[in-house]
Short mmCIF file of C-alpha atoms in Angstrom, two decimals:
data_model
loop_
_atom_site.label_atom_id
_atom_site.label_comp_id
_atom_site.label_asym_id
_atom_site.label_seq_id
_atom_site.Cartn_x
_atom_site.Cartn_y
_atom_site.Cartn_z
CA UNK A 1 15.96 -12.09 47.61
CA UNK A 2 15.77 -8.26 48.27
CA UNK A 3 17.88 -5.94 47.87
CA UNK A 4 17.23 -2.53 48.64
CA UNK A 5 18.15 0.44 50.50
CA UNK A 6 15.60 3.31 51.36
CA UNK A 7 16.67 6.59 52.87
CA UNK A 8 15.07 9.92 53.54
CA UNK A 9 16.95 12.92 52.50
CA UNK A 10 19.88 11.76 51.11
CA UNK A 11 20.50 11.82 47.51
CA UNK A 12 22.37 8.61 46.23
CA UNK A 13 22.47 9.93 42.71
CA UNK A 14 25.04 11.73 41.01
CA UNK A 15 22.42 12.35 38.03
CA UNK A 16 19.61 14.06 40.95
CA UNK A 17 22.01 16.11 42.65
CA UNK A 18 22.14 18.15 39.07
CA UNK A 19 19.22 20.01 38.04
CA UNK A 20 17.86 17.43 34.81
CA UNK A 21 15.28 19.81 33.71
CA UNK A 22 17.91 22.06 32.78
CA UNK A 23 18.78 19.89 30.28
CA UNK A 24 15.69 19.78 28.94
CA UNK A 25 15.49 23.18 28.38
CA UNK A 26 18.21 22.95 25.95
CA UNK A 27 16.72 20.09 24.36
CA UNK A 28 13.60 22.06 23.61
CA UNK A 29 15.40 25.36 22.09
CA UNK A 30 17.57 22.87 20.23
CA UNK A 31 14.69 21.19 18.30
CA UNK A 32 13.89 23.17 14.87
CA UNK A 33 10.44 24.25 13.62
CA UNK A 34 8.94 23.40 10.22
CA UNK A 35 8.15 26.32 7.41
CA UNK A 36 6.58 25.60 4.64
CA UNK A 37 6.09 27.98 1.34
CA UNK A 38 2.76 29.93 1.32
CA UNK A 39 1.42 28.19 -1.24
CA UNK A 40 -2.03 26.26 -1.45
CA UNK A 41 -2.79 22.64 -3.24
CA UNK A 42 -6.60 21.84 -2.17
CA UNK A 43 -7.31 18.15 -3.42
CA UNK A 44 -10.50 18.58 -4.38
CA UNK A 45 -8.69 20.62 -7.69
CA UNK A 46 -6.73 17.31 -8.39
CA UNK A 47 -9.75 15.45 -8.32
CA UNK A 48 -11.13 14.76 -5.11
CA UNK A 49 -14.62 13.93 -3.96
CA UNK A 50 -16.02 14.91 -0.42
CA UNK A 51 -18.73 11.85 -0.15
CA UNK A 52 -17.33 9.61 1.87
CA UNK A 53 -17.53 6.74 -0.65
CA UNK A 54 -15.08 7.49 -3.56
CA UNK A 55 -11.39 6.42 -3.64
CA UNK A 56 -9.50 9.38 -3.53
CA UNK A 57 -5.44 8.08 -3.20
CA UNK A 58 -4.68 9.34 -6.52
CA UNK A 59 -6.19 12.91 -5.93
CA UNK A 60 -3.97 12.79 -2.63
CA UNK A 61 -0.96 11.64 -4.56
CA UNK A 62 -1.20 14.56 -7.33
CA UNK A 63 -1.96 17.11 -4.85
CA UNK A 64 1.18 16.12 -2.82
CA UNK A 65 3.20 15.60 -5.95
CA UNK A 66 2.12 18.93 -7.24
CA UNK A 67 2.86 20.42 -3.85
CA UNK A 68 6.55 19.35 -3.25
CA UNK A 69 7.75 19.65 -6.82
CA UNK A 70 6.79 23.44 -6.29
CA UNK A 71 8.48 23.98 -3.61
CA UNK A 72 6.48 22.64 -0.96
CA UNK A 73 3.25 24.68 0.65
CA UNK A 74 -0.24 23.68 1.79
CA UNK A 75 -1.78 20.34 0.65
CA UNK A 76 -5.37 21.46 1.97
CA UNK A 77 -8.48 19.02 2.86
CA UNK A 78 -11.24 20.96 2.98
CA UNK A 79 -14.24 19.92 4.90
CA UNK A 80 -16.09 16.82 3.96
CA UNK A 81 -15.18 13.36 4.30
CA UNK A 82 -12.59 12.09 2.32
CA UNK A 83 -11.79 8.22 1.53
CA UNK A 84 -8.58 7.03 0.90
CA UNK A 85 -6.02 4.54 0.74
CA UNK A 86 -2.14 5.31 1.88
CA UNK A 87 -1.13 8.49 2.00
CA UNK A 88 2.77 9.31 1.20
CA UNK A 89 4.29 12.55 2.31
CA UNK A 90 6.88 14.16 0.88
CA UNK A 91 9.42 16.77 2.37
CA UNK A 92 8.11 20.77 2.57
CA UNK A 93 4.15 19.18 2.62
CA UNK A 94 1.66 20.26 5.14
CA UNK A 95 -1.15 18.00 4.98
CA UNK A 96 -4.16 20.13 6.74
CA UNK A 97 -7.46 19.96 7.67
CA UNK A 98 -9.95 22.00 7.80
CA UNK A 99 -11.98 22.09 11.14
CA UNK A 100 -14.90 19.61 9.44
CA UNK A 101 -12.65 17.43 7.33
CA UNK A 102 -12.57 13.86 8.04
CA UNK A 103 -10.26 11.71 5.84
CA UNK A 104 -11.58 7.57 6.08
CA UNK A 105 -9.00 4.91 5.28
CA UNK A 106 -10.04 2.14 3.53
CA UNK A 107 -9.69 -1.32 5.45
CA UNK A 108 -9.03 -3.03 2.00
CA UNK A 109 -5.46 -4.02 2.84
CA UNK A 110 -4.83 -3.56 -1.53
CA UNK A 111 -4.65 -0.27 -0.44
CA UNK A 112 -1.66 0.00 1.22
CA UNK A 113 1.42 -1.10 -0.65
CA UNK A 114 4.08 -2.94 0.47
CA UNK A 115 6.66 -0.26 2.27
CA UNK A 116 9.97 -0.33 4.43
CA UNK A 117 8.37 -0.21 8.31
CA UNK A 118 8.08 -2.23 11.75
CA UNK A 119 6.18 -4.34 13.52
CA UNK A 120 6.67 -4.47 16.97
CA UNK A 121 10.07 -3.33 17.05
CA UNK A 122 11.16 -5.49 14.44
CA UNK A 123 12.25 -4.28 10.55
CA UNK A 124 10.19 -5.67 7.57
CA UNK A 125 8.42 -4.98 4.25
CA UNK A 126 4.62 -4.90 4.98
CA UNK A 127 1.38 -2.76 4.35
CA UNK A 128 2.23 0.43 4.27
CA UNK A 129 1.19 2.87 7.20
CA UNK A 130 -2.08 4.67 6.24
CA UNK A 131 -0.09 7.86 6.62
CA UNK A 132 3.59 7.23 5.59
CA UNK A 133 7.12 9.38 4.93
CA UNK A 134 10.35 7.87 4.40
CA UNK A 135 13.47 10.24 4.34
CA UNK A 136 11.61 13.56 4.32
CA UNK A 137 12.24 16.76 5.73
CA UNK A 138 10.30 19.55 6.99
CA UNK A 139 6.78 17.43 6.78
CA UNK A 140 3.26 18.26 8.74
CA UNK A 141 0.04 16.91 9.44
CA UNK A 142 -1.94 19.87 11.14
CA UNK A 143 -4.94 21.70 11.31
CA UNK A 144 -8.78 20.36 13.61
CA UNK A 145 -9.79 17.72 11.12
CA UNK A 146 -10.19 14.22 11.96
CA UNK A 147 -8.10 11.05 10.16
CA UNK A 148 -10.17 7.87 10.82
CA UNK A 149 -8.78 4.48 10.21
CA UNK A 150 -11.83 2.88 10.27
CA UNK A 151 -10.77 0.04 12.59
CA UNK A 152 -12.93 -2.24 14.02
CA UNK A 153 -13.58 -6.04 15.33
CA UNK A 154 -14.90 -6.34 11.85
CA UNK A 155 -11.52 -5.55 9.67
CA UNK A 156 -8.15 -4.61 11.10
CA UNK A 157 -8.13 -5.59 14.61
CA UNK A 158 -9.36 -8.90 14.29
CA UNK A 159 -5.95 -9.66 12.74
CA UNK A 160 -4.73 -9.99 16.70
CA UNK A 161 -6.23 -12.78 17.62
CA UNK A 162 -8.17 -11.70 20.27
CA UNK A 163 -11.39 -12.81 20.97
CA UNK A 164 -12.47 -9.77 22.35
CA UNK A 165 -11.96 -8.08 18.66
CA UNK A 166 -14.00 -10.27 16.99
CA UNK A 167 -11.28 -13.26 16.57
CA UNK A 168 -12.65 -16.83 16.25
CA UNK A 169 -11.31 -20.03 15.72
CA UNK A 170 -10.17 -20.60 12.49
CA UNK A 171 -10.08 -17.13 11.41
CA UNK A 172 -6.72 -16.40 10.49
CA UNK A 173 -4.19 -14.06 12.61
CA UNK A 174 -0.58 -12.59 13.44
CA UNK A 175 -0.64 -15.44 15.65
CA UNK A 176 -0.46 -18.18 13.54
CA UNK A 177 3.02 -20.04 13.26
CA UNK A 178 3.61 -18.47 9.73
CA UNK A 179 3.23 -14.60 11.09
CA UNK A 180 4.48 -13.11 13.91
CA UNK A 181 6.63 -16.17 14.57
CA UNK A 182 8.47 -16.13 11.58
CA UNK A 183 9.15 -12.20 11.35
CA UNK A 184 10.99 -12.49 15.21
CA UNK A 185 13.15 -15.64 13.99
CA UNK A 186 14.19 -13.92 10.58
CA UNK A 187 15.59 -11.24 12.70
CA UNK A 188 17.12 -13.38 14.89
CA UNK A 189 19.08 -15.11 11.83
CA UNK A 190 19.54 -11.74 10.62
CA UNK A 191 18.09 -12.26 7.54
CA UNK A 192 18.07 -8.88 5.50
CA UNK A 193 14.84 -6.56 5.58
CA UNK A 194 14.75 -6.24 2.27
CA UNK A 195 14.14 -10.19 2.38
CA UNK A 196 11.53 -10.02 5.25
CA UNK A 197 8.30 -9.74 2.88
CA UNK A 198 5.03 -9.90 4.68
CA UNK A 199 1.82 -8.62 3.82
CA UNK A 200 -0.87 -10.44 1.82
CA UNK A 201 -1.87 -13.03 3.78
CA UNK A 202 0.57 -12.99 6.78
CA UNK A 203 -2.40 -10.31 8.86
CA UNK A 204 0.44 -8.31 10.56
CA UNK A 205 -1.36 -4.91 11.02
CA UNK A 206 0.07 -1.46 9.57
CA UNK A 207 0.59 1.65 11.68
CA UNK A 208 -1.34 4.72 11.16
CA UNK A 209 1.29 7.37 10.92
CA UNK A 210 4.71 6.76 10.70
CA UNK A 211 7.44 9.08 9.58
CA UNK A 212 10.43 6.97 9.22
CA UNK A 213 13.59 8.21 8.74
CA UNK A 214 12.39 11.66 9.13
CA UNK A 215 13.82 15.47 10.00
CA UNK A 216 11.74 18.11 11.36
CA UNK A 217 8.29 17.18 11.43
CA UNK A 218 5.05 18.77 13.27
CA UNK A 219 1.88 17.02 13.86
CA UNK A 220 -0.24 19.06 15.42
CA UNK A 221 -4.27 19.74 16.51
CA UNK A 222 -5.36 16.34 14.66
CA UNK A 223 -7.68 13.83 15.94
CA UNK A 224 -7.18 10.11 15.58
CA UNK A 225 -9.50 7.43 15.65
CA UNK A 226 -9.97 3.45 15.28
CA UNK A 227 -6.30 2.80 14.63
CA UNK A 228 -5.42 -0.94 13.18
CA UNK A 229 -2.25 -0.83 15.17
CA UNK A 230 0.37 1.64 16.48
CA UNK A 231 -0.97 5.50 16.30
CA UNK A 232 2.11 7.70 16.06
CA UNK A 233 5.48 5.90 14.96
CA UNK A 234 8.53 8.52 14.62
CA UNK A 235 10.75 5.50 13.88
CA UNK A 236 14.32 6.81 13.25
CA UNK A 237 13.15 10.38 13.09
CA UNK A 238 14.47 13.43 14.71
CA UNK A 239 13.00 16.39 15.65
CA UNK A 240 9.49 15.85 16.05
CA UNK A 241 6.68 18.12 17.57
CA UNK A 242 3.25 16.65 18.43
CA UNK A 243 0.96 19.35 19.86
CA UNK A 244 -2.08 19.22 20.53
CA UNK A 245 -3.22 16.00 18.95
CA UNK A 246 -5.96 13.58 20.31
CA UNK A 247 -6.42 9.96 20.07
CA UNK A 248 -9.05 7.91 20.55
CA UNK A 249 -8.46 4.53 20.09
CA UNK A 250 -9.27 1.40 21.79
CA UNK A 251 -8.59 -1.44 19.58
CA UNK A 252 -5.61 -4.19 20.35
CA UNK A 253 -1.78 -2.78 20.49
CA UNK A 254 -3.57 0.66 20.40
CA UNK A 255 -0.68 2.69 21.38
CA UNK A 256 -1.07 6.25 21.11
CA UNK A 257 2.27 7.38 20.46
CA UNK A 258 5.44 5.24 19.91
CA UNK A 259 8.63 6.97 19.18
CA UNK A 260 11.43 3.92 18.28
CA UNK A 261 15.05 4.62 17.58
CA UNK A 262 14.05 8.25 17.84
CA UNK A 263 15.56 11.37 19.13
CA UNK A 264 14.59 14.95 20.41
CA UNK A 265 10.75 14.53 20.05
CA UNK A 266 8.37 16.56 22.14
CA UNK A 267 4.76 15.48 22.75
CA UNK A 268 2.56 18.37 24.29
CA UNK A 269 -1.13 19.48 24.87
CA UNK A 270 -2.32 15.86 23.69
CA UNK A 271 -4.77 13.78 24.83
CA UNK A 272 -4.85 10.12 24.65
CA UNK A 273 -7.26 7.32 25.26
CA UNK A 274 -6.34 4.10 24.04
CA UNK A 275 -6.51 0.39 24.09
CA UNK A 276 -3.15 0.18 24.85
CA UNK A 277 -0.02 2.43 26.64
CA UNK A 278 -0.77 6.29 26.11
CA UNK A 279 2.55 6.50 25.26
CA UNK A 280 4.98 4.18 24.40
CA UNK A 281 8.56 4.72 24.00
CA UNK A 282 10.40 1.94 21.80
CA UNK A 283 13.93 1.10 20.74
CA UNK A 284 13.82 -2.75 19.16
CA UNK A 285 13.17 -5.93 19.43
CA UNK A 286 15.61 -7.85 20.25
CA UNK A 287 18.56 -9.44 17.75
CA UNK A 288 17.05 -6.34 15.17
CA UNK A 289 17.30 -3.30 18.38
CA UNK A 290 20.92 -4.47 18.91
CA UNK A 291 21.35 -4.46 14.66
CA UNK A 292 19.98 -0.95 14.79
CA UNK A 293 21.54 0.11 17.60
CA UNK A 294 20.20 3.72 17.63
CA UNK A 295 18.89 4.57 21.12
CA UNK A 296 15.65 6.47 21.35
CA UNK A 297 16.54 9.61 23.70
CA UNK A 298 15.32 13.47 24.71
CA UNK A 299 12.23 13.08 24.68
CA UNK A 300 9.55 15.42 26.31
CA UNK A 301 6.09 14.63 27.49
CA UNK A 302 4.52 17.97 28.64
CA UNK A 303 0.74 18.99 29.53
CA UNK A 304 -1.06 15.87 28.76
CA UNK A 305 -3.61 13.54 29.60
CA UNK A 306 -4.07 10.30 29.55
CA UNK A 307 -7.40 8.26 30.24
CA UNK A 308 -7.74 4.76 29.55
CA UNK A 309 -4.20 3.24 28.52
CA UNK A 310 -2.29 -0.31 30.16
CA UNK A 311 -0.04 2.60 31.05
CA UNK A 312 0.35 6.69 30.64
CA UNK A 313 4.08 7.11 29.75
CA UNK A 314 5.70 3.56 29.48
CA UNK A 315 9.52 2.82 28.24
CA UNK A 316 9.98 -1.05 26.21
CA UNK A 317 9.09 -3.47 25.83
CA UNK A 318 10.71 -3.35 22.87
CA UNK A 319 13.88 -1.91 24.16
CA UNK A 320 16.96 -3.28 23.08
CA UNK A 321 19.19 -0.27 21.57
CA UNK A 322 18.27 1.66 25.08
CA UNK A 323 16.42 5.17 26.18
CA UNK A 324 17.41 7.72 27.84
CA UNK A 325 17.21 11.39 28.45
CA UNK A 326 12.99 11.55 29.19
CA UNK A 327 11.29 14.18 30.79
CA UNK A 328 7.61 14.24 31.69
CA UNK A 329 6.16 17.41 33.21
CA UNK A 330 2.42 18.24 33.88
CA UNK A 331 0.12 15.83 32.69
CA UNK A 332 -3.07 14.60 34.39
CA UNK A 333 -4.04 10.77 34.47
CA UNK A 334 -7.01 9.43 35.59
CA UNK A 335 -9.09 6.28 34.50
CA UNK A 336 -10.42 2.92 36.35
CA UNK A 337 -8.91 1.72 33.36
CA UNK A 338 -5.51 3.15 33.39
CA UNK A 339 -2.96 0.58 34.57
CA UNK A 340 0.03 2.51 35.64
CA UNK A 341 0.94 6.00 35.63
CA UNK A 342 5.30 5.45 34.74
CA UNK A 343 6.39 2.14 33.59
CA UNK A 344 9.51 0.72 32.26
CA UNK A 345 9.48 -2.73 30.78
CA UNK A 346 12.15 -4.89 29.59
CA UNK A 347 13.82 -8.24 30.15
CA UNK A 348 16.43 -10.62 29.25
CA UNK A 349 15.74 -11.54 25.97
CA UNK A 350 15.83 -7.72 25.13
CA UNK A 351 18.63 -5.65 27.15
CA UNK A 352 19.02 -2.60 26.97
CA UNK A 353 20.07 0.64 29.78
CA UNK A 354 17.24 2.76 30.33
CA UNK A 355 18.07 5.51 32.41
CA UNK A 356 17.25 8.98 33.20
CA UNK A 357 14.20 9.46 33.80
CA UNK A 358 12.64 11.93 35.41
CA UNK A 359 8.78 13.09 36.12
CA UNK A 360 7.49 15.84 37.52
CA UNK A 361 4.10 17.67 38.46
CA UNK A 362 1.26 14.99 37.86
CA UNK A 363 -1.54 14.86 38.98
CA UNK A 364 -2.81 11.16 39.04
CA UNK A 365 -6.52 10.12 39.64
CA UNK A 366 -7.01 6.66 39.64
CA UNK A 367 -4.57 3.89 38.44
CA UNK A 368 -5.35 0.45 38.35
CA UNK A 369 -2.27 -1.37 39.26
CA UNK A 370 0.61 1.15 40.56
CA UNK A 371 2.00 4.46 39.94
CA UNK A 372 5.32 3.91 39.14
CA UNK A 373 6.71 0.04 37.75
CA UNK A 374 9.98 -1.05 36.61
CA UNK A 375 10.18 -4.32 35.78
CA UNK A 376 13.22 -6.83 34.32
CA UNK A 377 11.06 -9.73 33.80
CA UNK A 378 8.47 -8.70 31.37
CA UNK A 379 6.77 -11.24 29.71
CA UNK A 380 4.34 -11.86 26.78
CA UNK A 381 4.70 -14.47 24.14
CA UNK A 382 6.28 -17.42 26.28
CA UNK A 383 9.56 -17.11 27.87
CA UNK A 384 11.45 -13.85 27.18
CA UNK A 385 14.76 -15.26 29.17
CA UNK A 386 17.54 -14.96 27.56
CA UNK A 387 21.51 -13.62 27.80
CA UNK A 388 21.11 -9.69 27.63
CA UNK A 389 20.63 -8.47 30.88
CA UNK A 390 19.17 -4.95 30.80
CA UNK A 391 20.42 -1.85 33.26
CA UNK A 392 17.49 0.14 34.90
CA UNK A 393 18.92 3.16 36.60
CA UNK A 394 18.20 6.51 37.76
CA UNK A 395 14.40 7.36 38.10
CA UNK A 396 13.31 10.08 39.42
CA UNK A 397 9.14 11.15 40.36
CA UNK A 398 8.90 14.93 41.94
CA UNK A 399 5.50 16.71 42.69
CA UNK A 400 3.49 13.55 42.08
CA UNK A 401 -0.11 13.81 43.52
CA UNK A 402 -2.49 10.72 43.50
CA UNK A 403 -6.09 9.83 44.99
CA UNK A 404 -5.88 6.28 44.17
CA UNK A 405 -2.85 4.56 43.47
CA UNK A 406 -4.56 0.70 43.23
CA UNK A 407 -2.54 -1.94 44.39
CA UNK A 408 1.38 -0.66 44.76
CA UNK A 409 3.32 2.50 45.16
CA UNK A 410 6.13 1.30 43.26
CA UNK A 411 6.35 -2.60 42.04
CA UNK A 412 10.08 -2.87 41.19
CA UNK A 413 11.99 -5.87 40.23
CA UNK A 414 15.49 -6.38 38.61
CA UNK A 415 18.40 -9.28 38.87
CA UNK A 416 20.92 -9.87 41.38
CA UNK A 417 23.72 -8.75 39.07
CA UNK A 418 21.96 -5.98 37.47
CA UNK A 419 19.43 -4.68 40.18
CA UNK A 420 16.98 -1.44 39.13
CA UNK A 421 19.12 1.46 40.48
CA UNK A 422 18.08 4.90 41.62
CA UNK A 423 14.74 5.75 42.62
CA UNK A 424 13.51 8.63 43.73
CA UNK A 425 10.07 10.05 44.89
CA UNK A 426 9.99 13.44 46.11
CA UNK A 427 7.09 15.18 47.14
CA UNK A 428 4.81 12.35 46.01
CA UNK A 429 1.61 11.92 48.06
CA UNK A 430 -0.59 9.17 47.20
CA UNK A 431 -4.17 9.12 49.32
CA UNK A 432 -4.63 5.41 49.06
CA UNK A 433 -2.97 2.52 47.74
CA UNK A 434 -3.44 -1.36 49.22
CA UNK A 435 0.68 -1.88 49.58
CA UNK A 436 3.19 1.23 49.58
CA UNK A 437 5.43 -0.89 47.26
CA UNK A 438 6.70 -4.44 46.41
CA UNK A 439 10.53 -4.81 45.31
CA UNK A 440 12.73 -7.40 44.42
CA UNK A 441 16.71 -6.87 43.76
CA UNK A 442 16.49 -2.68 44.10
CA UNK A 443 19.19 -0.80 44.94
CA UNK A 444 19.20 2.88 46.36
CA UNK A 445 15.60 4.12 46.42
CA UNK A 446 15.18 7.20 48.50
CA UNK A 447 11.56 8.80 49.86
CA UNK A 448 12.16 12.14 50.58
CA UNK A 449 8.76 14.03 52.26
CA UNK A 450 6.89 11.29 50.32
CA UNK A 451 3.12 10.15 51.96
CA UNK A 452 1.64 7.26 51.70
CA UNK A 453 -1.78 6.17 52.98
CA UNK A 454 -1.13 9.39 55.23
CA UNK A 455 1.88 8.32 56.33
CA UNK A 456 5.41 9.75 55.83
CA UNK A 457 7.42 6.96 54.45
CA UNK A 458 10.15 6.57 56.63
CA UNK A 459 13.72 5.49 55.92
CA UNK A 460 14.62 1.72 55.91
CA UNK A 461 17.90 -0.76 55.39
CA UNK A 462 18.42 -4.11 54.88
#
């Protein structure tokens, strides 16, 4: 059955009849800067040795150590390449790099201690992240440097099970029944974190830099490369800047930024090209997202680009304690092997309202699939049915120009009793697509001056 109602130049929306950006605006003054004491900790004075080879986590740990119990400063890299296990930040510490410093993380999973983290949207005790802070404050990662995780096929991102990163039968994975599996059903018994202990042996990857339960943190100018798993994780943070950070990364679940349960975070000037969404933006899995209950929400996506990605700016799947309140603005995709340019994805199993969001100014090459997707019915690992039906509602794409939008428009889907609600493309102008759009159970989506295959789409009701 569909259900929809097109019309041209008529708002249906009492959210787009308001000016959103506005809002933003606020948002942005409202999010606080770090400082950080002009002092300067340079690890190669706590021991540190620039070849590449030796372990250097203690000379990181002292320097850090040193840094914060002073009152906080510069923890400097200088260049040279630097290998390391985790790193731990601790509030009023500005990890830099210098323009030729490159810090390697081992792929020795000993390295990385058991910690308080995620996995897919789910709560556990597992490897650490390779860059980790838990309840800090005022906390950076800046200067031109380059972290490298050292991922490959041959170490880390074999763990998927994918054949394509090196996975063979019999080699073990996050896939096998004692894994994955078992971390999703202990949250569904609500089994407490503190008794979800993974690691050795159970191959569920770490993140690379996660600031969890954070306040006020700026990562900014970095490059990241060859990621095991999730890139950026703000997971219950607030007040987060990422400027000007690239990542390239194409290995499995490659995401290049994923803020979850997170709130007022602004991503800008970054590039990402990944082997997964550009950007990702989570709020739990499941029985542990409706636990949590802390909705990811004002979040800002300004002057980016994205190249390879299964989508630029996506929202889920892990969804379930809701987003709202996000605002992308002038960013450029373009890649043969870019998916989708906006996509929302969520489903029964996982709930959730997601609402508010609105896009404007893109300019869109080539996507693979469509430009904009909201779907209900989301699937991966077997049948994600279940009793939470999820709300969809209020989406808004303004000033959206695209050469070649692949196969749909907009591919929209939602239920009978909770239908997606509130579209709205304005000014869009895509040169060439195969099928202006495909939806099932929409309700209210207006085209207003919007071209398609050089036609004006024209009002329709049903």
């Amino acid at each position: 059955m569909i259900t929809m109602i097109l019309s041209c130049g008529k708002q249906v929306s009492a959210v787009s009849e308001s000016n959103p950006w506005k809002k933003m605006d606020l948002i942005i003054k409202s999010i606080p800067e770090t400082h950080f004491s002009d002092k300067t900790y340079n690890i190669n004075d706590f021991g540190a040795v620039a070849d590449g080879k030796t372990l250097n986590t203690a000379a990181f740990a002292k320097a850090i150590k040193a840094c914060a119990e002073n009152g906080g400063g510069k923890v400097l890299v200088p260049n040279g390449k630097y290998f390391t296990g985790a790193i731990h930040l601790e509030s009023n510490v500005n990890l830099h790099l210098e323009d030729q410093a490159e810090i390697l993380f081992s792929i020795d999973p000993k390295d990385y201690p058991i910690v308080h983290t995620s996995w897919e949207g789910t709560e556990l005790m597992n490897y650490s992240p390779l860059v980790y802070a838990k309840n800090k404050t005022n906390v950076a990662i800046t200067g031109k440097g380059t972290l490298n995780g050292q991922a490959s096929s041959a170490n880390w991102w074999v763990w998927s099970g994918g054949k394509s990163y090196g996975w063979q039968k019999g080699i073990p994975s996050q896939n096998d029944p004692s894994n994955r599996e078992v971390l999703v059903d202990m949250a569904e018994k609500g089994i407490p974190v503190s008794e979800r202990i993974f690691g050795d042996g159970r191959y569920l990857r770490p993140s690379f830099i996660e600031f969890f339960e954070c306040n006020t943190v700026l990562i900014k100018d970095v490059t990241v490369i060859n990621a095991p798993f999730w890139i950026l994780h703000p997971l219950k943070s607030n007040n987060i800047i990422i400027d000007g950070v690239t990542v390239n990364s194409h290995g499995p679940n490659n995401d290049g930024c994923d803020p979850e349960y997170s709130q007022n975070i602004i991503i800008k000037n970054c590039t990402f090209n990944t082997g997964d969404d550009c950007i990702a933006i989570k709020a739990g899995r499941d029985a542990d997202g409706r636990r949590v209950a802390i909705p990811s929400k004002n979040i800002i996506v300004q002057n980016c680009k994205m190249i390879d990605g299964h989508g630029g700016v996506v929202i889920g799947s892990e969804i379930s304690a809701g987003v709202n309140n996000v605002f992308v603005e002038n960013c450029v995709m373009d890649s043969p092997n870019l998916d989708r340019a906006i996509r929302i994805k969520t489903n029964s199993k996982r709930g959730g309202v997601i609402e508010d969001i609105f896009v404007r100014n893109l300019e869109v090459g080539t996507v693979k699939e469509c430009v904009l997707r909201a779907t209900m019915t989301y699937n991966v690992y077997g049948s994600q049915t279940g009793n939470f039906i999820p709300v969809v509602r209020n989406i808004s794409l303004e000033n959206i120009k695209v050469k070649n939008g692949g196969k749909f428009g907009v591919l929209a889907d939602g239920y009978a009793e909770s239908p997606v609600e509130n579209i709205t493309l304005k000014n869009v102008v895509i040169q060439k697509v195969d099928s202006v759009y495909s939806l099932k159970n929409v309700k209210n989506i207006n085209f207003i001056n919007t071209y398609i295959n050089g036609k004006k789409v024209e009002s329709v009701k049903n």
